[in-house]
DNA sequence: GCAATTGGGTAGCGGCACTGTCTAATCTGG
DNA sequence: CCAGATTAGACAGTGCCGCTACCCAATTGC
C-alpha cells in the first residue's frame, strides 16, 4: 500500500501522514525505491491510534509520540509500558520542566502520604504524584481545605477502576497487543470516565435539589 | 486596588490581566476615572480561579470563560451551574460543531442506553453523552470490542464519585460560593482523579505481574 | 515516451495565549 | 503647580503547534 491508499483508508490527509512520519509518530514504510515506500496494515492501525490519542483524547503530538514509543519498545513486559506511559501530560498545560516559582522540590509529600495510606507500590518518579500535589496546592490557594486525606475515598474508587482496567487486558497474550490495549484503555477512556462522572453529577444534583433538567 | 497590585498579588503579569479583561474572563474594575479602575478581592479570587482552570486543568481560555459565565450567572440554583458547566470541553480537541464526516446525528444512543440502565436523570443535551458515544465508536474502530455495557462498572464508580462530590458541597449555603466550589471540584479535580487512576494502575500492574518499579 | 504519482524537504498558515508598545489621561510627591 | 510615574485601553507582534501547500526529482503505469 502506498501513501495515497493509506490516506484514503484512514481518512487522514496525505500531507498530515507525511507530517506524522517526519515527527516520528508513524514508522517509515519499507522503501522499495528512492521515491516509493510500502505501507501495511500496521501503519494503518498505528495511524488510527494516533488520531484517537490526538483527536479524541487531546494529547499533543509530542506526548502521543512518547506514548507510542513506550508502547512499541515495551522492553520486557506491559508493566513497563504502563509505568512509562502513565506519565504523559495533556497538551493544554504550560511549561514542563522548571516549576514557575512555587519552590517545589520533587518530593510531592501529599501524594507520598496518600500512596502510603493506600498501601500502594508505585514508582517515586510517576508524574501522577506531581499532579496530585499540584492540584491540592492549587485548591488550597483557592481556600478549599483539601489535603490528601480528602482524596482517600477517590483513591479507593480509583483502585477499583484500575482493577477493572487490568481485568480487561489480562486475557491478552501477545505482549504488543496487550501494551496497545493498555494504552487505549488508560488514555482513550479518560474523557469517557470524566463524562460519566459529569452525568452522574448532574443526576445526583437533580436528585438532591429536586430540580428537573433545563429544557 | 489598581491593576499593578492585582498583578503583584496574583503573580499574573499586567499584560495578561488586561488580556483576560479583554476576553471577558475577568469582569472590569469599577472605573474611577478615564484611566483608572478599582479592583477588589473578588477580582483577585477570580484571577486565581482562571489560572487554576487554564493552568492546572488545561481548559482553553474560551472554555474557562464559559465555565465562569455559567458560574456567575447561576440563574436559580447551583444545579443549573452544574448542568451548564459540565458540558465544557477540554482545549485539546478539535472542531466543535459539525462532526468531521462520521454521520452522527445528535442521538448518542449508547450514552442513552447507559443512562437508562443506570436509571439516571440527565439532560438530553449534556455533551458528556457525545463524549461517551464518540469514545466507544473510536475504540471499536480500533478493534476494541467495547459498548455501553462495558462501561457499566465504571458508571457505578462514577456514581459513587459524584455522590462524594455532592456531599462535599452540600453544607455550603451561599449560592455563589457553592457554585464556585462545584466548578472547582468538578474541573480542577479531574486531573487528580486521573492521576489517582494511573497510580492505582501501576500498583495493580506491579501486584499482578510481580515486577518492581523501574529504578 | 509521458502524464500521473510518490517520497522527501521546506515554507507558509491559522489559531491560541499571551506580550510589548503606544497614547492620553490621571495620580503623586515636592 | 508641575515633573515623573502609573494607568486604561487599544492594537500589533511573538512563539508555538498542528497541520497544509508547494516544489523537485525519481518512479510508475499505460
GROMACS .gro file of C-alpha atoms (C1' of nucleotides) in nm:
model
  490
    1UNK     CA    1   0.000   0.000   0.000
    2UNK     CA    2   0.135   0.343  -0.092
    3UNK     CA    3   0.073   0.666   0.088
    4UNK     CA    4  -0.237   0.764  -0.105
    5UNK     CA    5  -0.417   0.444  -0.022
    6UNK     CA    6  -0.314   0.482   0.340
    7UNK     CA    7  -0.462   0.829   0.330
    8UNK     CA    8  -0.783   0.712   0.164
    9UNK     CA    9  -0.832   0.421   0.402
   10UNK     CA   10  -0.762   0.623   0.715
   11UNK     CA   11  -0.925   0.949   0.613
   12UNK     CA   12  -0.610   1.133   0.716
   13UNK     CA   13  -0.482   1.378   0.453
   14UNK     CA   14  -0.170   1.287   0.265
   15UNK     CA   15   0.022   1.587   0.394
   16UNK     CA   16  -0.067   1.503   0.752
   17UNK     CA   17   0.063   1.149   0.716
   18UNK     CA   18   0.391   1.290   0.594
   19UNK     CA   19   0.393   1.520   0.893
   20UNK     CA   20   0.349   1.226   1.131
   21UNK     CA   21   0.628   1.043   0.951
   22UNK     CA   22   0.853   1.344   0.991
   23UNK     CA   23   0.768   1.373   1.359
   24UNK     CA   24   0.836   1.006   1.414
   25UNK     CA   25   0.487   0.910   1.527
   26UNK     CA   26   0.445   0.681   1.231
   27UNK     CA   27   0.734   0.450   1.141
   28UNK     CA   28   0.858   0.491   0.782
   29UNK     CA   29   0.734   0.245   0.523
   30UNK     CA   30   0.957  -0.016   0.365
   31UNK     CA   31   1.135   0.179   0.090
   32UNK     CA   32   1.119  -0.001  -0.243
   33UNK     CA   33   1.288   0.278  -0.438
   34UNK     CA   34   1.403   0.635  -0.396
   35UNK     CA   35   1.051   0.771  -0.432
   36UNK     CA   36   0.849   0.472  -0.326
   37UNK     CA   37   0.764   0.316   0.006
   38UNK     CA   38   0.533   0.037   0.101
   39UNK     CA   39   0.294   0.063   0.399
   40UNK     CA   40   0.096  -0.217   0.554
   41UNK     CA   41  -0.190  -0.279   0.793
   42UNK     CA   42   0.023  -0.199   1.095
   43UNK     CA   43   0.074   0.151   0.960
   44UNK     CA   44  -0.298   0.193   0.910
   45UNK     CA   45  -0.360   0.075   1.263
   46UNK     CA   46  -0.094   0.299   1.407
   47UNK     CA   47  -0.240   0.592   1.219
   48UNK     CA   48  -0.584   0.531   1.364
   49UNK     CA   49  -0.427   0.506   1.706
   50UNK     CA   50  -0.251   0.838   1.659
   51UNK     CA   51  -0.575   1.005   1.556
   52UNK     CA   52  -0.751   0.862   1.857
   53UNK     CA   53  -0.486   0.983   2.102
   54UNK     CA   54  -0.454   1.325   1.944
   55UNK     CA   55  -0.811   1.385   1.831
   56UNK     CA   56  -1.026   1.216   2.094
   57UNK     CA   57  -0.804   1.226   2.399
   58UNK     CA   58  -0.643   1.555   2.311
   59UNK     CA   59  -0.282   1.459   2.360
   60UNK     CA   60  -0.025   1.679   2.193
   61UNK     CA   61   0.164   1.524   1.905
   62UNK     CA   62   0.478   1.518   2.116
   63UNK     CA   63   0.302   1.338   2.403
   64UNK     CA   64   0.142   1.091   2.166
   65UNK     CA   65   0.487   1.017   2.030
   66UNK     CA   66   0.614   0.933   2.377
   67UNK     CA   67   0.321   0.706   2.444
   68UNK     CA   68   0.366   0.527   2.114
   69UNK     CA   69   0.738   0.487   2.169
   70UNK     CA   70   0.686   0.342   2.513
   71UNK     CA   71   0.421   0.112   2.372
   72UNK     CA   72   0.635  -0.009   2.086
   73UNK     CA   73   0.956  -0.061   2.277
   74UNK     CA   74   0.792  -0.245   2.570
   75UNK     CA   75   1.132  -0.373   2.671
   76UNK     CA   76   1.023  -0.657   2.890
   77UNK     CA   77   0.652  -0.656   2.962
   78UNK     CA   78   0.340  -0.444   2.953
   79UNK     CA   79   0.404  -0.338   3.308
   80UNK     CA   80   0.688  -0.124   3.177
   81UNK     CA   81   0.466   0.034   2.919
   82UNK     CA   82   0.213   0.131   3.178
   83UNK     CA   83   0.479   0.276   3.401
   84UNK     CA   84   0.621   0.490   3.125
   85UNK     CA   85   0.301   0.579   2.951
   86UNK     CA   86   0.117   0.687   3.261
   87UNK     CA   87   0.335   0.991   3.292
   88UNK     CA   88   0.225   1.181   2.987
   89UNK     CA   89   0.069   1.519   3.031
   90UNK     CA   90  -0.215   1.663   2.826
   91UNK     CA   91  -0.149   1.925   2.565
   92UNK     CA   92  -0.321   2.206   2.745
   93UNK     CA   93  -0.071   2.259   3.023
   94UNK     CA   94   0.209   2.504   3.004
   95UNK     CA   95   0.578   2.464   3.062
   96UNK     CA   96   0.718   2.130   3.162
   97UNK     CA   97   1.045   2.137   3.348
   98UNK     CA   98   1.111   2.411   3.596
   99UNK     CA   99   0.819   2.498   3.820
  100UNK     CA  100   0.717   2.860   3.776
  101UNK     CA  101   0.827   2.993   4.110
  102UNK     CA  102   0.649   2.784   4.369
  103UNK     CA  103   0.958   2.637   4.526
  104UNK     CA  104   0.868   2.271   4.488
  105UNK     CA  105   1.134   2.010   4.514
  106UNK     CA  106   1.049   1.676   4.365
  107UNK     CA  107   0.913   1.519   4.681
  108UNK     CA  108   0.534   1.557   4.643
  109UNK     CA  109   0.469   1.477   5.008
  110UNK     CA  110   0.091   1.459   4.980
  111UNK     CA  111   0.097   1.202   4.704
  112UNK     CA  112   0.352   1.007   4.906
  113UNK     CA  113   0.126   1.010   5.212
  114UNK     CA  114  -0.167   0.900   5.003
  115UNK     CA  115   0.027   0.617   4.842
  116UNK     CA  116   0.149   0.511   5.184
  117UNK     CA  117  -0.200   0.517   5.329
  118UNK     CA  118  -0.338   0.313   5.041
  119UNK     CA  119  -0.055   0.066   5.069
  120UNK     CA  120   0.028   0.113   4.705
  121UNK     CA  121   0.355   0.023   4.545
  122UNK     CA  122   0.432   0.284   4.281
  123UNK     CA  123   0.746   0.444   4.147
  124UNK     CA  124   0.876   0.761   4.308
  125UNK     CA  125   0.902   0.907   3.960
  126UNK     CA  126   0.545   0.856   3.850
  127UNK     CA  127   0.442   1.205   3.739
  128UNK     CA  128   0.091   1.140   3.864
  129UNK     CA  129   0.234   1.223   4.206
  130UNK     CA  130   0.316   1.573   4.088
  131UNK     CA  131  -0.031   1.626   3.952
  132UNK     CA  132  -0.185   1.531   4.284
  133UNK     CA  133   0.034   1.760   4.488
  134UNK     CA  134  -0.010   2.044   4.245
  135UNK     CA  135  -0.386   2.009   4.241
  136UNK     CA  136  -0.407   2.006   4.619
  137UNK     CA  137  -0.184   2.309   4.644
  138UNK     CA  138  -0.395   2.494   4.391
  139UNK     CA  139  -0.715   2.405   4.571
  140UNK     CA  140  -0.583   2.533   4.899
  141UNK     CA  141  -0.471   2.857   4.736
  142UNK     CA  142  -0.838   2.898   4.648
  143UNK     CA  143  -0.944   2.842   5.009
  144UNK     CA  144  -1.066   2.489   4.953
  145UNK     CA  145  -0.945   2.294   5.251
  146UNK     CA  146  -0.840   1.974   5.078
  147UNK     CA  147  -0.550   1.754   5.166
  148UNK     CA  148  -0.451   1.400   5.074
  149UNK     CA  149  -0.697   1.255   5.321
  150UNK     CA  150  -0.983   1.416   5.132
  151UNK     CA  151  -0.870   1.216   4.831
  152UNK     CA  152  -0.878   0.881   5.009
  153UNK     CA  153  -1.232   0.793   4.900
  154UNK     CA  154  -1.143   0.886   4.546
  155UNK     CA  155  -0.830   0.673   4.569
  156UNK     CA  156  -1.044   0.383   4.681
  157UNK     CA  157  -1.263   0.423   4.375
  158UNK     CA  158  -0.957   0.467   4.153
  159UNK     CA  159  -0.826   0.139   4.286
  160UNK     CA  160  -1.139  -0.040   4.181
  161UNK     CA  161  -1.129   0.128   3.845
  162UNK     CA  162  -0.772   0.015   3.797
  163UNK     CA  163  -0.860  -0.340   3.893
  164UNK     CA  164  -1.131  -0.337   3.636
  165UNK     CA  165  -0.892  -0.192   3.379
  166UNK     CA  166  -0.637  -0.464   3.440
  167UNK     CA  167  -0.901  -0.735   3.431
  168UNK     CA  168  -0.989  -0.628   3.082
  169UNK     CA  169  -0.641  -0.678   2.941
  170UNK     CA  170  -0.536  -0.978   3.145
  171UNK     CA  171  -0.654  -1.230   2.888
  172UNK     CA  172  -0.446  -1.088   2.605
  173UNK     CA  173  -0.132  -1.293   2.545
  174UNK     CA  174   0.050  -1.110   2.267
  175UNK     CA  175   0.263  -0.853   2.453
  176UNK     CA  176   0.245  -0.584   2.189
  177UNK     CA  177  -0.126  -0.617   2.159
  178UNK     CA  178  -0.155  -0.610   2.534
  179UNK     CA  179   0.052  -0.295   2.552
  180UNK     CA  180  -0.163  -0.131   2.289
  181UNK     CA  181  -0.480  -0.223   2.469
  182UNK     CA  182  -0.342  -0.088   2.794
  183UNK     CA  183  -0.260   0.243   2.632
  184UNK     CA  184  -0.601   0.258   2.472
  185UNK     CA  185  -0.788   0.186   2.792
  186UNK     CA  186  -0.577   0.419   3.001
  187UNK     CA  187  -0.577   0.719   2.774
  188UNK     CA  188  -0.877   0.694   2.548
  189UNK     CA  189  -1.109   0.607   2.832
  190UNK     CA  190  -1.015   0.911   3.036
  191UNK     CA  191  -1.252   1.155   2.867
  192UNK     CA  192  -1.528   0.896   2.886
  193UNK     CA  193  -1.474   0.838   3.257
  194UNK     CA  194  -1.487   1.209   3.324
  195UNK     CA  195  -1.801   1.228   3.111
  196UNK     CA  196  -1.956   0.954   3.324
  197UNK     CA  197  -1.871   1.150   3.633
  198UNK     CA  198  -2.043   1.457   3.496
  199UNK     CA  199  -2.354   1.264   3.402
  200UNK     CA  200  -2.360   1.114   3.749
  201UNK     CA  201  -2.308   1.458   3.899
  202UNK     CA  202  -2.599   1.601   3.707
  203UNK     CA  203  -2.815   1.309   3.811
  204UNK     CA  204  -2.714   1.338   4.173
  205UNK     CA  205  -2.766   1.712   4.169
  206UNK     CA  206  -3.112   1.666   4.021
  207UNK     CA  207  -3.197   1.408   4.283
  208UNK     CA  208  -3.085   1.624   4.571
  209UNK     CA  209  -3.214   1.960   4.460
  210UNK     CA  210  -3.530   1.820   4.311
  211UNK     CA  211  -3.485   2.032   4.000
  212UNK     CA  212  -3.552   1.894   3.655
  213UNK     CA  213  -3.313   1.924   3.365
  214UNK     CA  214  -3.311   2.251   3.180
  215UNK     CA  215  -3.532   2.223   2.866
  216UNK     CA  216  -0.654   4.810   4.437
  217UNK     CA  217  -0.520   4.904   4.095
  218UNK     CA  218  -0.401   4.670   3.826
  219UNK     CA  219  -0.039   4.661   3.933
  220UNK     CA  220  -0.124   4.549   4.282
  221UNK     CA  221  -0.358   4.289   4.139
  222UNK     CA  222  -0.071   4.167   3.925
  223UNK     CA  223   0.170   4.164   4.216
  224UNK     CA  224  -0.066   3.980   4.449
  225UNK     CA  225  -0.167   3.719   4.191
  226UNK     CA  226   0.164   3.672   4.017
  227UNK     CA  227  -0.008   3.720   3.682
  228UNK     CA  228   0.164   3.970   3.451
  229UNK     CA  229  -0.001   4.301   3.399
  230UNK     CA  230  -0.044   4.245   3.026
  231UNK     CA  231  -0.208   3.909   3.086
  232UNK     CA  232  -0.462   4.060   3.323
  233UNK     CA  233  -0.552   4.310   3.054
  234UNK     CA  234  -0.587   4.021   2.812
  235UNK     CA  235  -0.829   3.841   3.044
  236UNK     CA  236  -1.025   4.164   3.082
  237UNK     CA  237  -1.047   4.199   2.704
  238UNK     CA  238  -1.159   3.840   2.667
  239UNK     CA  239  -1.424   3.886   2.932
  240UNK     CA  240  -1.290   3.627   3.175
  241UNK     CA  241  -1.230   3.890   3.437
  242UNK     CA  242  -1.503   4.149   3.497
  243UNK     CA  243  -1.385   4.509   3.456
  244UNK     CA  244  -1.298   4.702   3.768
  245UNK     CA  245  -1.503   4.990   3.896
  246UNK     CA  246  -1.386   5.281   3.684
  247UNK     CA  247  -1.299   5.583   3.896
  248UNK     CA  248  -1.170   5.791   3.606
  249UNK     CA  249  -1.088   5.759   3.239
  250UNK     CA  250  -0.760   5.589   3.309
  251UNK     CA  251  -0.826   5.447   3.649
  252UNK     CA  252  -1.017   5.145   3.774
  253UNK     CA  253  -1.050   4.991   4.114
  254UNK     CA  254  -1.023   4.615   4.168
  255UNK     CA  255  -1.110   4.426   4.483
  256UNK     CA  256  -1.068   4.087   4.645
  257UNK     CA  257  -1.326   3.926   4.418
  258UNK     CA  258  -1.111   4.012   4.119
  259UNK     CA  259  -0.810   3.859   4.283
  260UNK     CA  260  -1.007   3.547   4.361
  261UNK     CA  261  -1.145   3.526   4.012
  262UNK     CA  262  -0.799   3.566   3.869
  263UNK     CA  263  -0.666   3.277   4.075
  264UNK     CA  264  -0.961   3.071   3.961
  265UNK     CA  265  -0.887   3.150   3.598
  266UNK     CA  266  -0.526   3.048   3.642
  267UNK     CA  267  -0.632   2.724   3.804
  268UNK     CA  268  -0.875   2.633   3.528
  269UNK     CA  269  -0.640   2.731   3.247
  270UNK     CA  270  -0.307   2.636   3.401
  271UNK     CA  271  -0.378   2.330   3.611
  272UNK     CA  272  -0.681   2.182   3.442
  273UNK     CA  273  -0.576   2.288   3.093
  274UNK     CA  274  -0.900   2.446   2.978
  275UNK     CA  275  -0.876   2.685   2.688
  276UNK     CA  276  -0.940   3.048   2.768
  277UNK     CA  277  -1.268   3.030   2.575
  278UNK     CA  278  -1.386   2.725   2.773
  279UNK     CA  279  -1.285   2.882   3.100
  280UNK     CA  280  -1.491   3.184   3.005
  281UNK     CA  281  -1.799   2.969   2.956
  282UNK     CA  282  -1.748   2.798   3.290
  283UNK     CA  283  -1.705   3.127   3.468
  284UNK     CA  284  -2.007   3.278   3.300
  285UNK     CA  285  -2.224   2.984   3.396
  286UNK     CA  286  -2.089   3.004   3.748
  287UNK     CA  287  -2.153   3.375   3.786
  288UNK     CA  288  -2.498   3.386   3.634
  289UNK     CA  289  -2.630   3.083   3.830
  290UNK     CA  290  -2.983   3.193   3.748
  291UNK     CA  291  -3.164   2.998   4.015
  292UNK     CA  292  -2.951   2.745   4.193
  293UNK     CA  293  -2.620   2.561   4.173
  294UNK     CA  294  -2.790   2.277   3.994
  295UNK     CA  295  -2.809   2.500   3.688
  296UNK     CA  296  -2.443   2.579   3.712
  297UNK     CA  297  -2.351   2.215   3.722
  298UNK     CA  298  -2.575   2.142   3.427
  299UNK     CA  299  -2.415   2.413   3.219
  300UNK     CA  300  -2.063   2.379   3.340
  301UNK     CA  301  -2.043   2.006   3.298
  302UNK     CA  302  -2.060   2.046   2.924
  303UNK     CA  303  -1.732   2.221   2.867
  304UNK     CA  304  -1.476   2.052   2.651
  305UNK     CA  305  -1.103   2.049   2.708
  306UNK     CA  306  -0.878   2.259   2.494
  307UNK     CA  307  -0.712   1.973   2.314
  308UNK     CA  308  -1.000   1.859   2.099
  309UNK     CA  309  -1.055   1.981   1.751
  310UNK     CA  310  -1.355   2.134   1.580
  311UNK     CA  311  -1.676   2.187   1.770
  312UNK     CA  312  -1.988   2.195   1.562
  313UNK     CA  313  -2.010   1.977   1.255
  314UNK     CA  314  -1.878   1.627   1.303
  315UNK     CA  315  -1.598   1.553   1.061
  316UNK     CA  316  -1.774   1.308   0.836
  317UNK     CA  317  -1.890   1.029   1.064
  318UNK     CA  318  -2.258   1.078   1.003
  319UNK     CA  319  -2.363   1.122   1.363
  320UNK     CA  320  -2.693   1.278   1.441
  321UNK     CA  321  -2.731   1.412   1.791
  322UNK     CA  322  -2.880   1.099   1.942
  323UNK     CA  323  -2.580   0.932   2.110
  324UNK     CA  324  -2.763   0.602   2.151
  325UNK     CA  325  -2.501   0.433   2.365
  326UNK     CA  326  -2.494   0.708   2.623
  327UNK     CA  327  -2.874   0.698   2.624
  328UNK     CA  328  -2.874   0.324   2.687
  329UNK     CA  329  -2.622   0.364   2.965
  330UNK     CA  330  -2.818   0.644   3.129
  331UNK     CA  331  -3.133   0.434   3.102
  332UNK     CA  332  -2.963   0.130   3.252
  333UNK     CA  333  -2.827   0.332   3.541
  334UNK     CA  334  -3.163   0.492   3.600
  335UNK     CA  335  -3.007   0.835   3.576
  336UNK     CA  336  -3.195   1.151   3.510
  337UNK     CA  337  -2.979   1.375   3.295
  338UNK     CA  338  -3.043   1.625   3.020
  339UNK     CA  339  -3.052   1.510   2.659
  340UNK     CA  340  -2.816   1.793   2.579
  341UNK     CA  341  -2.543   1.712   2.823
  342UNK     CA  342  -2.235   1.699   2.599
  343UNK     CA  343  -2.092   1.422   2.814
  344UNK     CA  344  -2.322   1.194   2.614
  345UNK     CA  345  -2.136   1.284   2.297
  346UNK     CA  346  -1.801   1.212   2.452
  347UNK     CA  347  -1.914   0.867   2.556
  348UNK     CA  348  -2.052   0.773   2.218
  349UNK     CA  349  -1.753   0.913   2.040
  350UNK     CA  350  -1.510   0.729   2.263
  351UNK     CA  351  -1.691   0.399   2.216
  352UNK     CA  352  -1.701   0.446   1.840
  353UNK     CA  353  -1.332   0.523   1.834
  354UNK     CA  354  -1.249   0.221   2.046
  355UNK     CA  355  -1.444  -0.008   1.815
  356UNK     CA  356  -1.271   0.138   1.511
  357UNK     CA  357  -0.953   0.018   1.680
  358UNK     CA  358  -1.093  -0.334   1.721
  359UNK     CA  359  -1.161  -0.296   2.091
  360UNK     CA  360  -1.497  -0.458   2.146
  361UNK     CA  361  -1.646  -0.209   2.390
  362UNK     CA  362  -2.004  -0.099   2.413
  363UNK     CA  363  -2.205   0.082   2.677
  364UNK     CA  364  -2.238  -0.231   2.886
  365UNK     CA  365  -1.863  -0.244   2.926
  366UNK     CA  366  -1.888   0.099   3.086
  367UNK     CA  367  -2.145  -0.005   3.344
  368UNK     CA  368  -1.894  -0.082   3.617
  369UNK     CA  369  -1.724   0.249   3.551
  370UNK     CA  370  -2.061   0.421   3.566
  371UNK     CA  371  -2.121   0.261   3.902
  372UNK     CA  372  -1.793   0.401   4.030
  373UNK     CA  373  -1.868   0.738   3.872
  374UNK     CA  374  -2.195   0.744   4.061
  375UNK     CA  375  -2.016   0.699   4.390
  376UNK     CA  376  -1.764   0.962   4.295
  377UNK     CA  377  -2.045   1.204   4.217
  378UNK     CA  378  -2.216   1.129   4.546
  379UNK     CA  379  -1.896   1.206   4.725
  380UNK     CA  380  -1.854   1.524   4.521
  381UNK     CA  381  -2.201   1.646   4.609
  382UNK     CA  382  -2.155   1.559   4.976
  383UNK     CA  383  -1.861   1.792   4.986
  384UNK     CA  384  -2.054   2.098   4.872
  385UNK     CA  385  -2.384   2.027   5.039
  386UNK     CA  386  -2.304   2.221   5.351
  387UNK     CA  387  -2.230   2.545   5.169
  388UNK     CA  388  -2.519   2.786   5.190
  389UNK     CA  389  -2.410   3.088   4.986
  390UNK     CA  390  -2.519   3.000   4.630
  391UNK     CA  391  -2.232   3.174   4.455
  392UNK     CA  392  -1.977   3.014   4.680
  393UNK     CA  393  -2.145   2.681   4.629
  394UNK     CA  394  -2.134   2.724   4.254
  395UNK     CA  395  -1.767   2.812   4.268
  396UNK     CA  396  -1.689   2.511   4.482
  397UNK     CA  397  -1.880   2.286   4.242
  398UNK     CA  398  -1.682   2.416   3.948
  399UNK     CA  399  -1.360   2.373   4.137
  400UNK     CA  400  -1.431   2.017   4.242
  401UNK     CA  401  -1.563   1.914   3.903
  402UNK     CA  402  -1.291   2.061   3.687
  403UNK     CA  403  -0.985   2.102   3.898
  404UNK     CA  404  -1.012   1.756   4.044
  405UNK     CA  405  -1.025   1.585   3.708
  406UNK     CA  406  -0.651   1.569   3.651
  407UNK     CA  407  -0.603   1.449   4.007
  408UNK     CA  408  -0.860   1.173   3.969
  409UNK     CA  409  -0.694   1.053   3.651
  410UNK     CA  410  -0.361   1.070   3.830
  411UNK     CA  411  -0.504   0.851   4.106
  412UNK     CA  412  -0.619   0.604   3.847
  413UNK     CA  413  -0.272   0.585   3.699
  414UNK     CA  414  -0.111   0.534   4.037
  415UNK     CA  415  -0.362   0.262   4.110
  416UNK     CA  416  -0.296   0.108   3.769
  417UNK     CA  417   0.075   0.098   3.829
  418UNK     CA  418   0.020  -0.056   4.169
  419UNK     CA  419  -0.219  -0.313   4.034
  420UNK     CA  420   0.010  -0.393   3.744
  421UNK     CA  421   0.301  -0.439   3.982
  422UNK     CA  422   0.093  -0.664   4.204
  423UNK     CA  423  -0.020  -0.883   3.917
  424UNK     CA  424   0.300  -0.906   3.718
  425UNK     CA  425   0.520  -0.924   4.020
  426UNK     CA  426   0.759  -0.669   3.871
  427UNK     CA  427   0.909  -0.391   4.075
  428UNK     CA  428   0.907  -0.028   3.971
  429UNK     CA  429   1.168   0.080   3.721
  430UNK     CA  430   1.467   0.234   3.902
  431DG     C1'  431   0.751   0.836  -2.417
  432DC     C1'  432   0.487   1.075  -2.098
  433DA     C1'  433   0.131   1.206  -1.770
  434DA     C1'  434   0.040   1.084  -1.302
  435DT     C1'  435   0.205   0.958  -0.859
  436DT     C1'  436   0.534   0.937  -0.497
  437DG     C1'  437   0.888   1.049  -0.124
  438DG     C1'  438   1.114   1.396   0.081
  439DG     C1'  439   1.200   1.857   0.202
  440DT     C1'  440   1.088   2.335   0.307
  441DA     C1'  441   0.796   2.717   0.368
  442DG     C1'  442   0.368   2.905   0.498
  443DC     C1'  443  -0.082   2.937   0.751
  444DG     C1'  444  -0.430   2.993   1.110
  445DG     C1'  445  -0.533   2.968   1.586
  446DC     C1'  446  -0.412   3.048   2.053
  447DA     C1'  447  -0.225   3.254   2.464
  448DC     C1'  448  -0.006   3.580   2.563
  449DT     C1'  449   0.337   4.016   2.539
  450DG     C1'  450   0.513   4.473   2.413
  451DT     C1'  451   0.428   4.924   2.274
  452DC     C1'  452   0.179   5.340   2.228
  453DT     C1'  453  -0.132   5.723   2.376
  454DA     C1'  454  -0.378   6.011   2.650
  455DA     C1'  455  -0.545   6.076   3.093
  456DT     C1'  456  -0.465   6.073   3.578
  457DC     C1'  457  -0.236   6.048   4.018
  458DT     C1'  458   0.155   6.152   4.342
  459DG     C1'  459   0.527   6.397   4.566
  460DG     C1'  460   0.758   6.808   4.628
  461DC     C1'  461   0.164   7.373   4.016
  462DC     C1'  462   0.434   7.070   3.787
  463DA     C1'  463   0.761   6.660   3.685
  464DG     C1'  464   0.755   6.185   3.682
  465DA     C1'  465   0.524   5.769   3.746
  466DT     C1'  466   0.109   5.498   3.671
  467DT     C1'  467  -0.291   5.355   3.437
  468DA     C1'  468  -0.679   5.203   3.094
  469DG     C1'  469  -0.747   5.083   2.664
  470DA     C1'  470  -0.629   4.964   2.200
  471DC     C1'  471  -0.353   4.716   1.879
  472DA     C1'  472   0.032   4.497   1.665
  473DG     C1'  473   0.362   4.143   1.730
  474DT     C1'  474   0.555   3.682   1.910
  475DG     C1'  475   0.625   3.193   1.969
  476DC     C1'  476   0.442   2.756   1.942
  477DC     C1'  477   0.161   2.399   1.747
  478DG     C1'  478  -0.073   2.120   1.415
  479DC     C1'  479  -0.114   2.095   1.011
  480DT     C1'  480  -0.111   2.233   0.475
  481DA     C1'  481   0.072   2.375   0.029
  482DC     C1'  482   0.422   2.373  -0.280
  483DC     C1'  483   0.833   2.209  -0.511
  484DC     C1'  484   1.151   1.877  -0.706
  485DA     C1'  485   1.346   1.473  -0.871
  486DA     C1'  486   1.258   0.985  -0.923
  487DT     C1'  487   0.943   0.629  -1.050
  488DT     C1'  488   0.545   0.410  -1.224
  489DG     C1'  489   0.169   0.265  -1.526
  490DC     C1'  490  -0.007   0.294  -1.968
   0.00000   0.00000   0.00000
